[in-house]
Amino acid sequence: MSAAGLERPQVVVHAQQSLNYTVFDCKWVPRSARLLCLGSAPRGTGVLQLYELRGGRLLLLSEIEKAKPIKCATFGAASLQQRHLATGDFAGSLSIWNLEAPEIPVYSVKGHKEIINSIDGVGGLGIGEGAPEIVTGSRDGTVKVWDPRQKETPVANMEPAQGESKRDCWTVAFGNAYNQEERVVCAGYDNGDIKLFDLRTMSLRWETNIKNGVCSVEFDRKDVNMNKLVATSLEGKFHVFDMRTQHPTKGFASVSEKAHKSTIWQVRHLPQNRDVFMTSGGAGSLHLWKYEYPAQRSKKDSEGAEMGVAGSVSLLQNVTLSTQPISSLDWSPDKKGLCVCGAFDQTVRVLIVTKLNKV
Amino acid sequence: MKDKITCLLFVVPAAVFLLSRMKSSKTNKEIRKTYHGITVNGISMTKKEKIFIATREKEKGNEAFASGDYVEAVTYYARSISILPTAAAYNNKAQAEIKLQDWDSALQDCEKVLDMEPSNVKALLRRATVYNQLKNYQAAMKDLNAVLCIEPENAVAKKNLLEIEKKLKELKPGYKTEGRGKRILIQDIEDSEGDEEGGENAEVCGRSSRDKKIVLPVRGEAALGKAEMGNAQRKFHSKGGGSKLEDRGTQKQKESTESGLKKGTEEKKSQKTDHEGEANGYLNSNQTSESPEAGQSSRSHGAGSLSAGAAHSTSLPPAAAKLKSEGNELFKSGQFGEAVPKYSEAIEYVISVGERSPDDLSILYSNRAACYLKEGNCSDCVQDCNRALELQPFSLKPLLRRAMAYESMERYRQAYVDYKTVLQIDSSIQAANDSVNRITKTLIDQDGSSWREKLPPIPVVPIAAQLNRWDGGNFTSEVKPKSPTDINKEEQLQMNREKAEEKFRTLKNEGNDFVKKGKYDEAVNKYSECLKLNTKDCTIYTNRALCYLKLHKYEEAKQDCDHVLQIEDCNIKAFYRRALAYKGLQSYQASVDDLKKVLLIDPNVLEAKKELEEITQLLSLGGVAVADCQQKQRKKITIQEVTDEQEEGQLETAEDVVTDNLSSKEAVQKCVPSRTCEKLTISEPSNAYDFGQIVNAVNASKDQSACADLLTITDPKKLPVLLSNKLEGEIFLIFIQSLAHYILGKDPGLVYQHLFYLSKAERFKVVLALLSKNEKEQVQRLFDLLTENQNHQYSLEELDSLKKVYEL
């Protein structure tokens, strides 16, 4: 490899672990070297495994089996001391677990009629102001926001009007939680719709369609004034929206990039640098990107209304790890460049991305 | 797609939502902040949590800073500080505030950092920047010095320190008086020389090097020069400045000399009218001024200038001419002292006569300057050179002499400038080159690496002056006197040349435009006109060759290419186009040679490769032409005129004409044959590969006659071998057709033989099975015809059995 090639960040597989079940999600436990893998066992039960990274190997600490396969999980609404895990399962239940005592959930609600595809949390881990809240998106077409301190009913429910067909909600994300009042939820649907719900005014703030199913959306930061949103799609494209300036008619400016030849399953921003993000592709590849801001982030249109100006994205590195899709991806919130990904080849890999402080 | 989920938001009872929110804000006491979110209350946090949150907020600030949102960055830094004050956060906040030009806040933050870490380099640097902006230079210097104490190599600090020192000196009145004192010192020098670049000097030096003592003299004198210059300029412009032709350099010179004139002598004043009159004419007169040699060639010299004078109506009065030649004689014999008064007399005489002879006057001054230089009277030399130059801007000799004088006066910068000017006019003067090198060394020793910055600007020599020089150079560099007619012609030529160049360019562009539009005839005309103006431009030839090619005038195209290749023996375009021309002329071998050359020069030319392939094929097939029937001959003739593009055109029209009439169709097929039919000069195939090639070609062009030729010369017995396993429906069909249309009439026996052996070929059964009804009918018709034309070569029984083989 040339010297110039070495200047770029490198993606190195640090450890990998084969699993005997299909892994749907993996998450670092905050403030630790442990990570959680969860998924579906062959006999149709849910599995939750806790691993510790020790000496370049993943050591299984504990394994819990639940009745239903678990699709997604988040620590986003948990405090740093408690670190309770919120999960969504195939039956549509939202549960919160104390990993020290995983026998019964500390909170459980049958929130959706069908599988919960995606979950996100805010207000915990020192990320985001205001109450801890969890948002779930389900195949039943609804997006519900939950406060773990409130039993049974969601604090907000976003669903299609009566008589309208329901779309499969594939992904949800919190954002704009820079003070106690503001908070938005972004949801992506199988028909390419992206909807931005403002939880303060309880209104649909913006919507667009990217023509292909939206597999993953994420704000670059949940707890800043909405800055950027990345949405990935079924056919291998992703869109970066500049969320700072909303034009009355045109909405947000965006730049799109066709990266993978197949579905982009996940996008995750580096917790230590919001302009760097990684996408995981259907062909087992990972792409590391950097967003470059334009010289001027907004300009006046002919009517004098402010409109955003999209920047550009540049590929920093790509690597192919597997022949199967990489369905989940999580950066360590504590160690820059450390990340974990789970693929459908039933393997979980711990990766190290180097030279991230030089990009 | 605009979805069917018109997301009506079902707020599960709105009251509940609101309630829940209120509840949450009550219960969540851990993090509370003001409405604007500037501060975060972290009282109840543990130390670790505080560090974590503070770092997060700082990182958010950094990100905002990176994206250019400094206000947001300051907010996040402030939040970070409100949780846990750290030097880094303060430092970053200060930087963001500097970006926002919020100097006071930045200063406060820097001070907070320095309270925590007294030797924080970044904070010191930033505070210095703030102080600098607040015009507290002393404090800024103190900080920068502190930085340099910690990091002696800190480049930023050094740079800033220098800048601030400069500013300080500007402000300090003490420096000014110093400057004034110097100026007086220099004044007499100034008087003596009337520095040309004074005005520029003043500006440059005033800006950049006020604090450098070395430069002070220059500045001083320049400042004075500038003052005078100002007057001169006004005067100059009020006179109407009638010299638009002159470039900036000459104007400057005029200015400077006029500033001299202002204090100057009577004689100069009397000259003034002359200058103005001649200002426009310096272009012409420049040439003559170059020719006369100072003192080496007195006689011829006088004559030269005299004759020149006659031509220009600027004759040197005989008396003056005599004085001059005497001076030259004296100079030659080394009696410089005596030569001076002769020249002076001559000058006075010329001036008193008041005739318009600036060039001669210039020569006289220049000659006197030479004498002064030899005598070592440098200041007078400079003065005379200045006068000569004001009469004849950018003439070589006075410039050189002035440069030498400056050098011996140790005024290296001026000397450098003059030498450089000389080199612009004629870069081949060795003395000037040597001197420039020498002076460069001296100046580097004197001023360090930034010596160039202190130079007076080097005047840009107008192209005309350079051109004159070059033209002169063509004749001789040891200038010989030229006859006035020569000079006139030369001027004319020069003018013509410029005009011609202009015209040439426009013509070429027009030609190119025509090519783009496909009007090759017009383009050829334009290019031909171009070539009348300039016969050396290869591109014109290659372009015209292209046009000729398009017009199918191959001979002309070839000639053009030949011409180019004579001038430029590896012009790839020319080779390629000549190859095409040869192809058009059907000299394929030559074409192949040229294409090979093209590929030798650049192996990546795809077109050439393609052509080469094609032509090689033509060559191999064309070489063995078997002319067996008149039809073919006729075809050949048509082909000769056909070129790639015409073919297409013909094809189209031909297809338009196609009717159901079979004969017309045949006619079409005869004239359609394009380059493939050239190949179809069929030779007897020796092996299956050759046969396959020809069959493919035949098949591609659907050329039944060629196919017939092929079948005629092919031994039917070999057919199964030659066909190998390549028999296909299309081939089969064209065989049948050509047998029916061409061969049957001549030789039914051969048809039978072919049909017989065809049935023995591999894949015959398969092909037969795949024939369509229509195609079968064609076969049937052929057999019917065979039955009708039955002869001794085959019996009807045989035919019947063969029919069975053909499943009829």
mmCIF file with all atom_site columns, N, CA and C in Angstrom, chain A residues 31 129-131 133 149-150 155 157-160 164 167 178-179 191 193 195 202-203 221 223-224 244 273-274 293, chain B residues 1-5 8-12 17 20-21 24 27-28 31 33 52 56 60 63-64 67 69 72 76 79:
data_model
loop_
_atom_site.group_PDB
_atom_site.id
_atom_site.type_symbol
_atom_site.label_atom_id
_atom_site.label_alt_id
_atom_site.label_comp_id
_atom_site.label_asym_id
_atom_site.label_entity_id
_atom_site.label_seq_id
_atom_site.pdbx_PDB_ins_code
_atom_site.Cartn_x
_atom_site.Cartn_y
_atom_site.Cartn_z
_atom_site.occupancy
_atom_site.B_iso_or_equiv
_atom_site.pdbx_formal_charge
_atom_site.auth_seq_id
_atom_site.auth_comp_id
_atom_site.auth_asym_id
_atom_site.auth_atom_id
_atom_site.pdbx_PDB_model_num
ATOM 1   N N  . ARG A 1 31  ? -19.453 3.408  29.236 1.00 0.00 ? 31  ARG A N  1
ATOM 2   C CA . ARG A 1 31  ? -18.421 3.470  30.273 1.00 0.00 ? 31  ARG A CA 1
ATOM 3   C C  . ARG A 1 31  ? -17.874 2.095  30.605 1.00 0.00 ? 31  ARG A C  1
ATOM 4   N N  . GLU A 1 129 ? -31.098 17.044 26.574 1.00 0.00 ? 129 GLU A N  1
ATOM 5   C CA . GLU A 1 129 ? -31.718 17.653 27.735 1.00 0.00 ? 129 GLU A CA 1
ATOM 6   C C  . GLU A 1 129 ? -33.101 17.063 27.917 1.00 0.00 ? 129 GLU A C  1
ATOM 7   N N  . GLY A 1 130 ? -33.648 17.292 29.061 1.00 0.00 ? 130 GLY A N  1
ATOM 8   C CA . GLY A 1 130 ? -35.035 16.935 29.298 1.00 0.00 ? 130 GLY A CA 1
ATOM 9   C C  . GLY A 1 130 ? -35.220 15.502 29.728 1.00 0.00 ? 130 GLY A C  1
ATOM 10  N N  . ALA A 1 131 ? -36.476 15.094 29.694 1.00 0.00 ? 131 ALA A N  1
ATOM 11  C CA . ALA A 1 131 ? -36.837 13.789 30.206 1.00 0.00 ? 131 ALA A CA 1
ATOM 12  C C  . ALA A 1 131 ? -36.236 12.692 29.349 1.00 0.00 ? 131 ALA A C  1
ATOM 13  N N  . GLU A 1 133 ? -36.513 9.679  27.153 1.00 0.00 ? 133 GLU A N  1
ATOM 14  C CA . GLU A 1 133 ? -37.606 9.198  26.326 1.00 0.00 ? 133 GLU A CA 1
ATOM 15  C C  . GLU A 1 133 ? -37.096 8.156  25.347 1.00 0.00 ? 133 GLU A C  1
ATOM 16  N N  . ARG A 1 149 ? -40.908 6.355  32.750 1.00 0.00 ? 149 ARG A N  1
ATOM 17  C CA . ARG A 1 149 ? -41.512 6.521  34.067 1.00 0.00 ? 149 ARG A CA 1
ATOM 18  C C  . ARG A 1 149 ? -43.033 6.498  33.977 1.00 0.00 ? 149 ARG A C  1
ATOM 19  N N  . GLN A 1 150 ? -43.521 6.378  32.784 1.00 0.00 ? 150 GLN A N  1
ATOM 20  C CA . GLN A 1 150 ? -44.973 6.373  32.626 1.00 0.00 ? 150 GLN A CA 1
ATOM 21  C C  . GLN A 1 150 ? -45.409 5.026  32.057 1.00 0.00 ? 150 GLN A C  1
ATOM 22  N N  . VAL A 1 155 ? -46.184 8.674  25.423 1.00 0.00 ? 155 VAL A N  1
ATOM 23  C CA . VAL A 1 155 ? -46.380 10.116 25.578 1.00 0.00 ? 155 VAL A CA 1
ATOM 24  C C  . VAL A 1 155 ? -46.731 10.750 24.233 1.00 0.00 ? 155 VAL A C  1
ATOM 25  N N  . ASN A 1 157 ? -47.893 9.507  20.045 1.00 0.00 ? 157 ASN A N  1
ATOM 26  C CA . ASN A 1 157 ? -48.140 8.412  19.116 1.00 0.00 ? 157 ASN A CA 1
ATOM 27  C C  . ASN A 1 157 ? -48.364 9.011  17.738 1.00 0.00 ? 157 ASN A C  1
ATOM 28  N N  . MET A 1 158 ? -47.573 8.593  16.831 1.00 0.00 ? 158 MET A N  1
ATOM 29  C CA . MET A 1 158 ? -47.700 9.131  15.477 1.00 0.00 ? 158 MET A CA 1
ATOM 30  C C  . MET A 1 158 ? -48.107 8.002  14.562 1.00 0.00 ? 158 MET A C  1
ATOM 31  N N  . GLU A 1 159 ? -49.330 8.063  14.052 1.00 0.00 ? 159 GLU A N  1
ATOM 32  C CA . GLU A 1 159 ? -49.785 6.987  13.183 1.00 0.00 ? 159 GLU A CA 1
ATOM 33  C C  . GLU A 1 159 ? -50.615 7.589  12.059 1.00 0.00 ? 159 GLU A C  1
ATOM 34  N N  . PRO A 1 160 ? -50.736 6.824  11.005 1.00 0.00 ? 160 PRO A N  1
ATOM 35  C CA . PRO A 1 160 ? -51.503 7.347  9.881  1.00 0.00 ? 160 PRO A CA 1
ATOM 36  C C  . PRO A 1 160 ? -52.962 7.532  10.265 1.00 0.00 ? 160 PRO A C  1
ATOM 37  N N  . GLU A 1 164 ? -56.128 5.439  6.100  1.00 0.00 ? 164 GLU A N  1
ATOM 38  C CA . GLU A 1 164 ? -54.921 5.481  5.268  1.00 0.00 ? 164 GLU A CA 1
ATOM 39  C C  . GLU A 1 164 ? -54.163 4.171  5.426  1.00 0.00 ? 164 GLU A C  1
ATOM 40  N N  . ARG A 1 167 ? -47.734 2.122  6.554  1.00 0.00 ? 167 ARG A N  1
ATOM 41  C CA . ARG A 1 167 ? -46.433 1.763  6.010  1.00 0.00 ? 167 ARG A CA 1
ATOM 42  C C  . ARG A 1 167 ? -45.574 1.214  7.127  1.00 0.00 ? 167 ARG A C  1
ATOM 43  N N  . TYR A 1 178 ? -31.588 19.949 22.334 1.00 0.00 ? 178 TYR A N  1
ATOM 44  C CA . TYR A 1 178 ? -30.545 20.794 22.899 1.00 0.00 ? 178 TYR A CA 1
ATOM 45  C C  . TYR A 1 178 ? -31.018 21.564 24.114 1.00 0.00 ? 178 TYR A C  1
ATOM 46  N N  . ASN A 1 179 ? -32.324 21.577 24.373 1.00 0.00 ? 179 ASN A N  1
ATOM 47  C CA . ASN A 1 179 ? -32.776 22.093 25.656 1.00 0.00 ? 179 ASN A CA 1
ATOM 48  C C  . ASN A 1 179 ? -33.976 21.275 26.091 1.00 0.00 ? 179 ASN A C  1
ATOM 49  N N  . ASN A 1 191 ? -41.554 2.901  2.186  1.00 0.00 ? 191 ASN A N  1
ATOM 50  C CA . ASN A 1 191 ? -41.831 3.459  0.857  1.00 0.00 ? 191 ASN A CA 1
ATOM 51  C C  . ASN A 1 191 ? -40.937 4.653  0.525  1.00 0.00 ? 191 ASN A C  1
ATOM 52  N N  . ASP A 1 193 ? -40.469 7.291  2.561  1.00 0.00 ? 193 ASP A N  1
ATOM 53  C CA . ASP A 1 193 ? -40.840 8.503  3.290  1.00 0.00 ? 193 ASP A CA 1
ATOM 54  C C  . ASP A 1 193 ? -39.899 8.737  4.457  1.00 0.00 ? 193 ASP A C  1
ATOM 55  N N  . LYS A 1 195 ? -40.097 11.314 7.736  1.00 0.00 ? 195 LYS A N  1
ATOM 56  C CA . LYS A 1 195 ? -40.950 12.289 8.413  1.00 0.00 ? 195 LYS A CA 1
ATOM 57  C C  . LYS A 1 195 ? -40.249 12.796 9.647  1.00 0.00 ? 195 LYS A C  1
ATOM 58  N N  . MET A 1 202 ? -45.840 19.190 18.671 1.00 0.00 ? 202 MET A N  1
ATOM 59  C CA . MET A 1 202 ? -46.631 18.021 18.266 1.00 0.00 ? 202 MET A CA 1
ATOM 60  C C  . MET A 1 202 ? -47.162 18.192 16.839 1.00 0.00 ? 202 MET A C  1
ATOM 61  N N  . SER A 1 203 ? -46.261 18.369 15.925 1.00 0.00 ? 203 SER A N  1
ATOM 62  C CA . SER A 1 203 ? -46.681 18.543 14.535 1.00 0.00 ? 203 SER A CA 1
ATOM 63  C C  . SER A 1 203 ? -45.689 17.843 13.615 1.00 0.00 ? 203 SER A C  1
ATOM 64  N N  . ARG A 1 221 ? -25.911 14.494 15.849 1.00 0.00 ? 221 ARG A N  1
ATOM 65  C CA . ARG A 1 221 ? -25.926 14.651 17.302 1.00 0.00 ? 221 ARG A CA 1
ATOM 66  C C  . ARG A 1 221 ? -27.373 14.761 17.717 1.00 0.00 ? 221 ARG A C  1
ATOM 67  N N  . ASP A 1 223 ? -28.167 15.937 20.711 1.00 0.00 ? 223 ASP A N  1
ATOM 68  C CA . ASP A 1 223 ? -28.318 16.962 21.737 1.00 0.00 ? 223 ASP A CA 1
ATOM 69  C C  . ASP A 1 223 ? -27.784 18.324 21.288 1.00 0.00 ? 223 ASP A C  1
ATOM 70  N N  . VAL A 1 224 ? -27.768 18.556 20.012 1.00 0.00 ? 224 VAL A N  1
ATOM 71  C CA . VAL A 1 224 ? -27.450 19.914 19.544 1.00 0.00 ? 224 VAL A CA 1
ATOM 72  C C  . VAL A 1 224 ? -28.626 20.381 18.692 1.00 0.00 ? 224 VAL A C  1
ATOM 73  N N  . ARG A 1 244 ? -29.945 22.603 9.482  1.00 0.00 ? 244 ARG A N  1
ATOM 74  C CA . ARG A 1 244 ? -29.889 23.894 10.133 1.00 0.00 ? 244 ARG A CA 1
ATOM 75  C C  . ARG A 1 244 ? -30.899 24.863 9.545  1.00 0.00 ? 244 ARG A C  1
ATOM 76  N N  . ASN A 1 273 ? -16.767 12.868 16.713 1.00 0.00 ? 273 ASN A N  1
ATOM 77  C CA . ASN A 1 273 ? -16.688 13.832 15.625 1.00 0.00 ? 273 ASN A CA 1
ATOM 78  C C  . ASN A 1 273 ? -17.923 13.655 14.740 1.00 0.00 ? 273 ASN A C  1
ATOM 79  N N  . ARG A 1 274 ? -18.773 14.632 14.819 1.00 0.00 ? 274 ARG A N  1
ATOM 80  C CA . ARG A 1 274 ? -20.085 14.457 14.208 1.00 0.00 ? 274 ARG A CA 1
ATOM 81  C C  . ARG A 1 274 ? -20.035 14.470 12.691 1.00 0.00 ? 274 ARG A C  1
ATOM 82  N N  . TYR A 1 293 ? -18.379 20.739 5.151  1.00 0.00 ? 293 TYR A N  1
ATOM 83  C CA . TYR A 1 293 ? -19.352 21.815 5.076  1.00 0.00 ? 293 TYR A CA 1
ATOM 84  C C  . TYR A 1 293 ? -19.047 22.713 3.889  1.00 0.00 ? 293 TYR A C  1
ATOM 85  N N  . MET B 2 1   ? -46.111 9.009  -4.621 1.00 0.00 ? 1   MET B N  1
ATOM 86  C CA . MET B 2 1   ? -45.509 8.432  -3.421 1.00 0.00 ? 1   MET B CA 1
ATOM 87  C C  . MET B 2 1   ? -45.836 9.265  -2.192 1.00 0.00 ? 1   MET B C  1
ATOM 88  N N  . LYS B 2 2   ? -46.038 10.548 -2.433 1.00 0.00 ? 2   LYS B N  1
ATOM 89  C CA . LYS B 2 2   ? -46.312 11.433 -1.282 1.00 0.00 ? 2   LYS B CA 1
ATOM 90  C C  . LYS B 2 2   ? -47.367 10.771 -0.446 1.00 0.00 ? 2   LYS B C  1
ATOM 91  N N  . ASP B 2 3   ? -47.002 10.274 0.579  1.00 0.00 ? 3   ASP B N  1
ATOM 92  C CA . ASP B 2 3   ? -47.524 9.113  1.244  1.00 0.00 ? 3   ASP B CA 1
ATOM 93  C C  . ASP B 2 3   ? -48.974 9.209  1.609  1.00 0.00 ? 3   ASP B C  1
ATOM 94  N N  . LYS B 2 4   ? -49.449 8.064  1.875  1.00 0.00 ? 4   LYS B N  1
ATOM 95  C CA . LYS B 2 4   ? -50.840 7.973  2.297  1.00 0.00 ? 4   LYS B CA 1
ATOM 96  C C  . LYS B 2 4   ? -50.952 8.167  3.795  1.00 0.00 ? 4   LYS B C  1
ATOM 97  N N  . ILE B 2 5   ? -49.824 8.067  4.451  1.00 0.00 ? 5   ILE B N  1
ATOM 98  C CA . ILE B 2 5   ? -49.872 8.315  5.887  1.00 0.00 ? 5   ILE B CA 1
ATOM 99  C C  . ILE B 2 5   ? -49.817 9.813  6.074  1.00 0.00 ? 5   ILE B C  1
ATOM 100 N N  . LEU B 2 8   ? -51.410 12.318 10.664 1.00 0.00 ? 8   LEU B N  1
ATOM 101 C CA . LEU B 2 8   ? -52.152 13.066 11.686 1.00 0.00 ? 8   LEU B CA 1
ATOM 102 C C  . LEU B 2 8   ? -51.597 12.569 13.001 1.00 0.00 ? 8   LEU B C  1
ATOM 103 N N  . LEU B 2 9   ? -51.259 13.475 13.804 1.00 0.00 ? 9   LEU B N  1
ATOM 104 C CA . LEU B 2 9   ? -50.615 13.031 15.027 1.00 0.00 ? 9   LEU B CA 1
ATOM 105 C C  . LEU B 2 9   ? -51.658 12.751 16.082 1.00 0.00 ? 9   LEU B C  1
ATOM 106 N N  . PHE B 2 10  ? -51.712 11.536 16.438 1.00 0.00 ? 10  PHE B N  1
ATOM 107 C CA . PHE B 2 10  ? -52.635 11.194 17.521 1.00 0.00 ? 10  PHE B CA 1
ATOM 108 C C  . PHE B 2 10  ? -51.893 11.333 18.805 1.00 0.00 ? 10  PHE B C  1
ATOM 109 N N  . VAL B 2 11  ? -52.056 12.431 19.403 1.00 0.00 ? 11  VAL B N  1
ATOM 110 C CA . VAL B 2 11  ? -51.408 12.603 20.688 1.00 0.00 ? 11  VAL B CA 1
ATOM 111 C C  . VAL B 2 11  ? -52.293 11.892 21.671 1.00 0.00 ? 11  VAL B C  1
ATOM 112 N N  . VAL B 2 12  ? -51.783 10.861 22.172 1.00 0.00 ? 12  VAL B N  1
ATOM 113 C CA . VAL B 2 12  ? -52.592 10.073 23.119 1.00 0.00 ? 12  VAL B CA 1
ATOM 114 C C  . VAL B 2 12  ? -52.756 10.951 24.318 1.00 0.00 ? 12  VAL B C  1
ATOM 115 N N  . PHE B 2 17  ? -49.829 13.968 27.568 1.00 0.00 ? 17  PHE B N  1
ATOM 116 C CA . PHE B 2 17  ? -48.509 14.286 27.052 1.00 0.00 ? 17  PHE B CA 1
ATOM 117 C C  . PHE B 2 17  ? -47.922 15.473 27.802 1.00 0.00 ? 17  PHE B C  1
ATOM 118 N N  . SER B 2 20  ? -47.086 14.608 31.240 1.00 0.00 ? 20  SER B N  1
ATOM 119 C CA . SER B 2 20  ? -45.879 13.804 31.352 1.00 0.00 ? 20  SER B CA 1
ATOM 120 C C  . SER B 2 20  ? -44.650 14.676 31.205 1.00 0.00 ? 20  SER B C  1
ATOM 121 N N  . ARG B 2 21  ? -44.759 15.630 30.347 1.00 0.00 ? 21  ARG B N  1
ATOM 122 C CA . ARG B 2 21  ? -43.611 16.508 30.154 1.00 0.00 ? 21  ARG B CA 1
ATOM 123 C C  . ARG B 2 21  ? -43.336 17.309 31.410 1.00 0.00 ? 21  ARG B C  1
ATOM 124 N N  . SER B 2 24  ? -41.857 15.190 33.979 1.00 0.00 ? 24  SER B N  1
ATOM 125 C CA . SER B 2 24  ? -40.468 14.868 33.709 1.00 0.00 ? 24  SER B CA 1
ATOM 126 C C  . SER B 2 24  ? -39.563 16.020 34.094 1.00 0.00 ? 24  SER B C  1
ATOM 127 N N  . THR B 2 27  ? -39.142 15.825 37.781 1.00 0.00 ? 27  THR B N  1
ATOM 128 C CA . THR B 2 27  ? -38.339 14.734 38.316 1.00 0.00 ? 27  THR B CA 1
ATOM 129 C C  . THR B 2 27  ? -36.891 14.810 37.859 1.00 0.00 ? 27  THR B C  1
ATOM 130 N N  . ASN B 2 28  ? -36.698 15.326 36.712 1.00 0.00 ? 28  ASN B N  1
ATOM 131 C CA . ASN B 2 28  ? -35.336 15.338 36.201 1.00 0.00 ? 28  ASN B CA 1
ATOM 132 C C  . ASN B 2 28  ? -34.610 16.581 36.672 1.00 0.00 ? 28  ASN B C  1
ATOM 133 N N  . ILE B 2 31  ? -30.052 17.608 35.450 1.00 0.00 ? 31  ILE B N  1
ATOM 134 C CA . ILE B 2 31  ? -29.490 18.586 34.537 1.00 0.00 ? 31  ILE B CA 1
ATOM 135 C C  . ILE B 2 31  ? -30.528 19.658 34.320 1.00 0.00 ? 31  ILE B C  1
ATOM 136 N N  . LYS B 2 33  ? -30.923 23.753 32.980 1.00 0.00 ? 33  LYS B N  1
ATOM 137 C CA . LYS B 2 33  ? -30.201 24.890 32.429 1.00 0.00 ? 33  LYS B CA 1
ATOM 138 C C  . LYS B 2 33  ? -31.169 25.999 32.105 1.00 0.00 ? 33  LYS B C  1
ATOM 139 N N  . PHE B 2 52  ? -17.179 13.994 32.294 1.00 0.00 ? 52  PHE B N  1
ATOM 140 C CA . PHE B 2 52  ? -17.754 13.407 31.087 1.00 0.00 ? 52  PHE B CA 1
ATOM 141 C C  . PHE B 2 52  ? -18.614 14.430 30.335 1.00 0.00 ? 52  PHE B C  1
ATOM 142 N N  . ARG B 2 56  ? -17.966 16.365 26.810 1.00 0.00 ? 56  ARG B N  1
ATOM 143 C CA . ARG B 2 56  ? -18.934 16.268 25.718 1.00 0.00 ? 56  ARG B CA 1
ATOM 144 C C  . ARG B 2 56  ? -19.316 17.639 25.178 1.00 0.00 ? 56  ARG B C  1
ATOM 145 N N  . LYS B 2 60  ? -18.707 19.188 21.517 1.00 0.00 ? 60  LYS B N  1
ATOM 146 C CA . LYS B 2 60  ? -19.756 19.773 20.690 1.00 0.00 ? 60  LYS B CA 1
ATOM 147 C C  . LYS B 2 60  ? -19.341 21.169 20.228 1.00 0.00 ? 60  LYS B C  1
ATOM 148 N N  . GLU B 2 63  ? -16.870 20.822 17.453 1.00 0.00 ? 63  GLU B N  1
ATOM 149 C CA . GLU B 2 63  ? -17.518 20.475 16.186 1.00 0.00 ? 63  GLU B CA 1
ATOM 150 C C  . GLU B 2 63  ? -18.178 21.704 15.561 1.00 0.00 ? 63  GLU B C  1
ATOM 151 N N  . ALA B 2 64  ? -18.843 22.462 16.429 1.00 0.00 ? 64  ALA B N  1
ATOM 152 C CA . ALA B 2 64  ? -19.495 23.671 15.919 1.00 0.00 ? 64  ALA B CA 1
ATOM 153 C C  . ALA B 2 64  ? -18.439 24.626 15.365 1.00 0.00 ? 64  ALA B C  1
ATOM 154 N N  . SER B 2 67  ? -17.352 23.569 12.017 1.00 0.00 ? 67  SER B N  1
ATOM 155 C CA . SER B 2 67  ? -18.305 23.846 10.936 1.00 0.00 ? 67  SER B CA 1
ATOM 156 C C  . SER B 2 67  ? -18.505 25.338 10.745 1.00 0.00 ? 67  SER B C  1
ATOM 157 N N  . ASP B 2 69  ? -19.560 27.600 12.914 1.00 0.00 ? 69  ASP B N  1
ATOM 158 C CA . ASP B 2 69  ? -20.632 28.241 13.673 1.00 0.00 ? 69  ASP B CA 1
ATOM 159 C C  . ASP B 2 69  ? -20.057 28.670 15.031 1.00 0.00 ? 69  ASP B C  1
ATOM 160 N N  . GLU B 2 72  ? -22.449 29.251 18.172 1.00 0.00 ? 72  GLU B N  1
ATOM 161 C CA . GLU B 2 72  ? -22.833 27.998 18.796 1.00 0.00 ? 72  GLU B CA 1
ATOM 162 C C  . GLU B 2 72  ? -21.662 27.417 19.583 1.00 0.00 ? 72  GLU B C  1
ATOM 163 N N  . TYR B 2 76  ? -21.461 26.267 23.580 1.00 0.00 ? 76  TYR B N  1
ATOM 164 C CA . TYR B 2 76  ? -21.122 24.959 24.130 1.00 0.00 ? 76  TYR B CA 1
ATOM 165 C C  . TYR B 2 76  ? -19.906 25.035 25.035 1.00 0.00 ? 76  TYR B C  1
ATOM 166 N N  . ARG B 2 79  ? -21.116 26.207 28.245 1.00 0.00 ? 79  ARG B N  1
ATOM 167 C CA . ARG B 2 79  ? -21.782 25.137 28.995 1.00 0.00 ? 79  ARG B CA 1
ATOM 168 C C  . ARG B 2 79  ? -20.757 24.216 29.627 1.00 0.00 ? 79  ARG B C  1
#
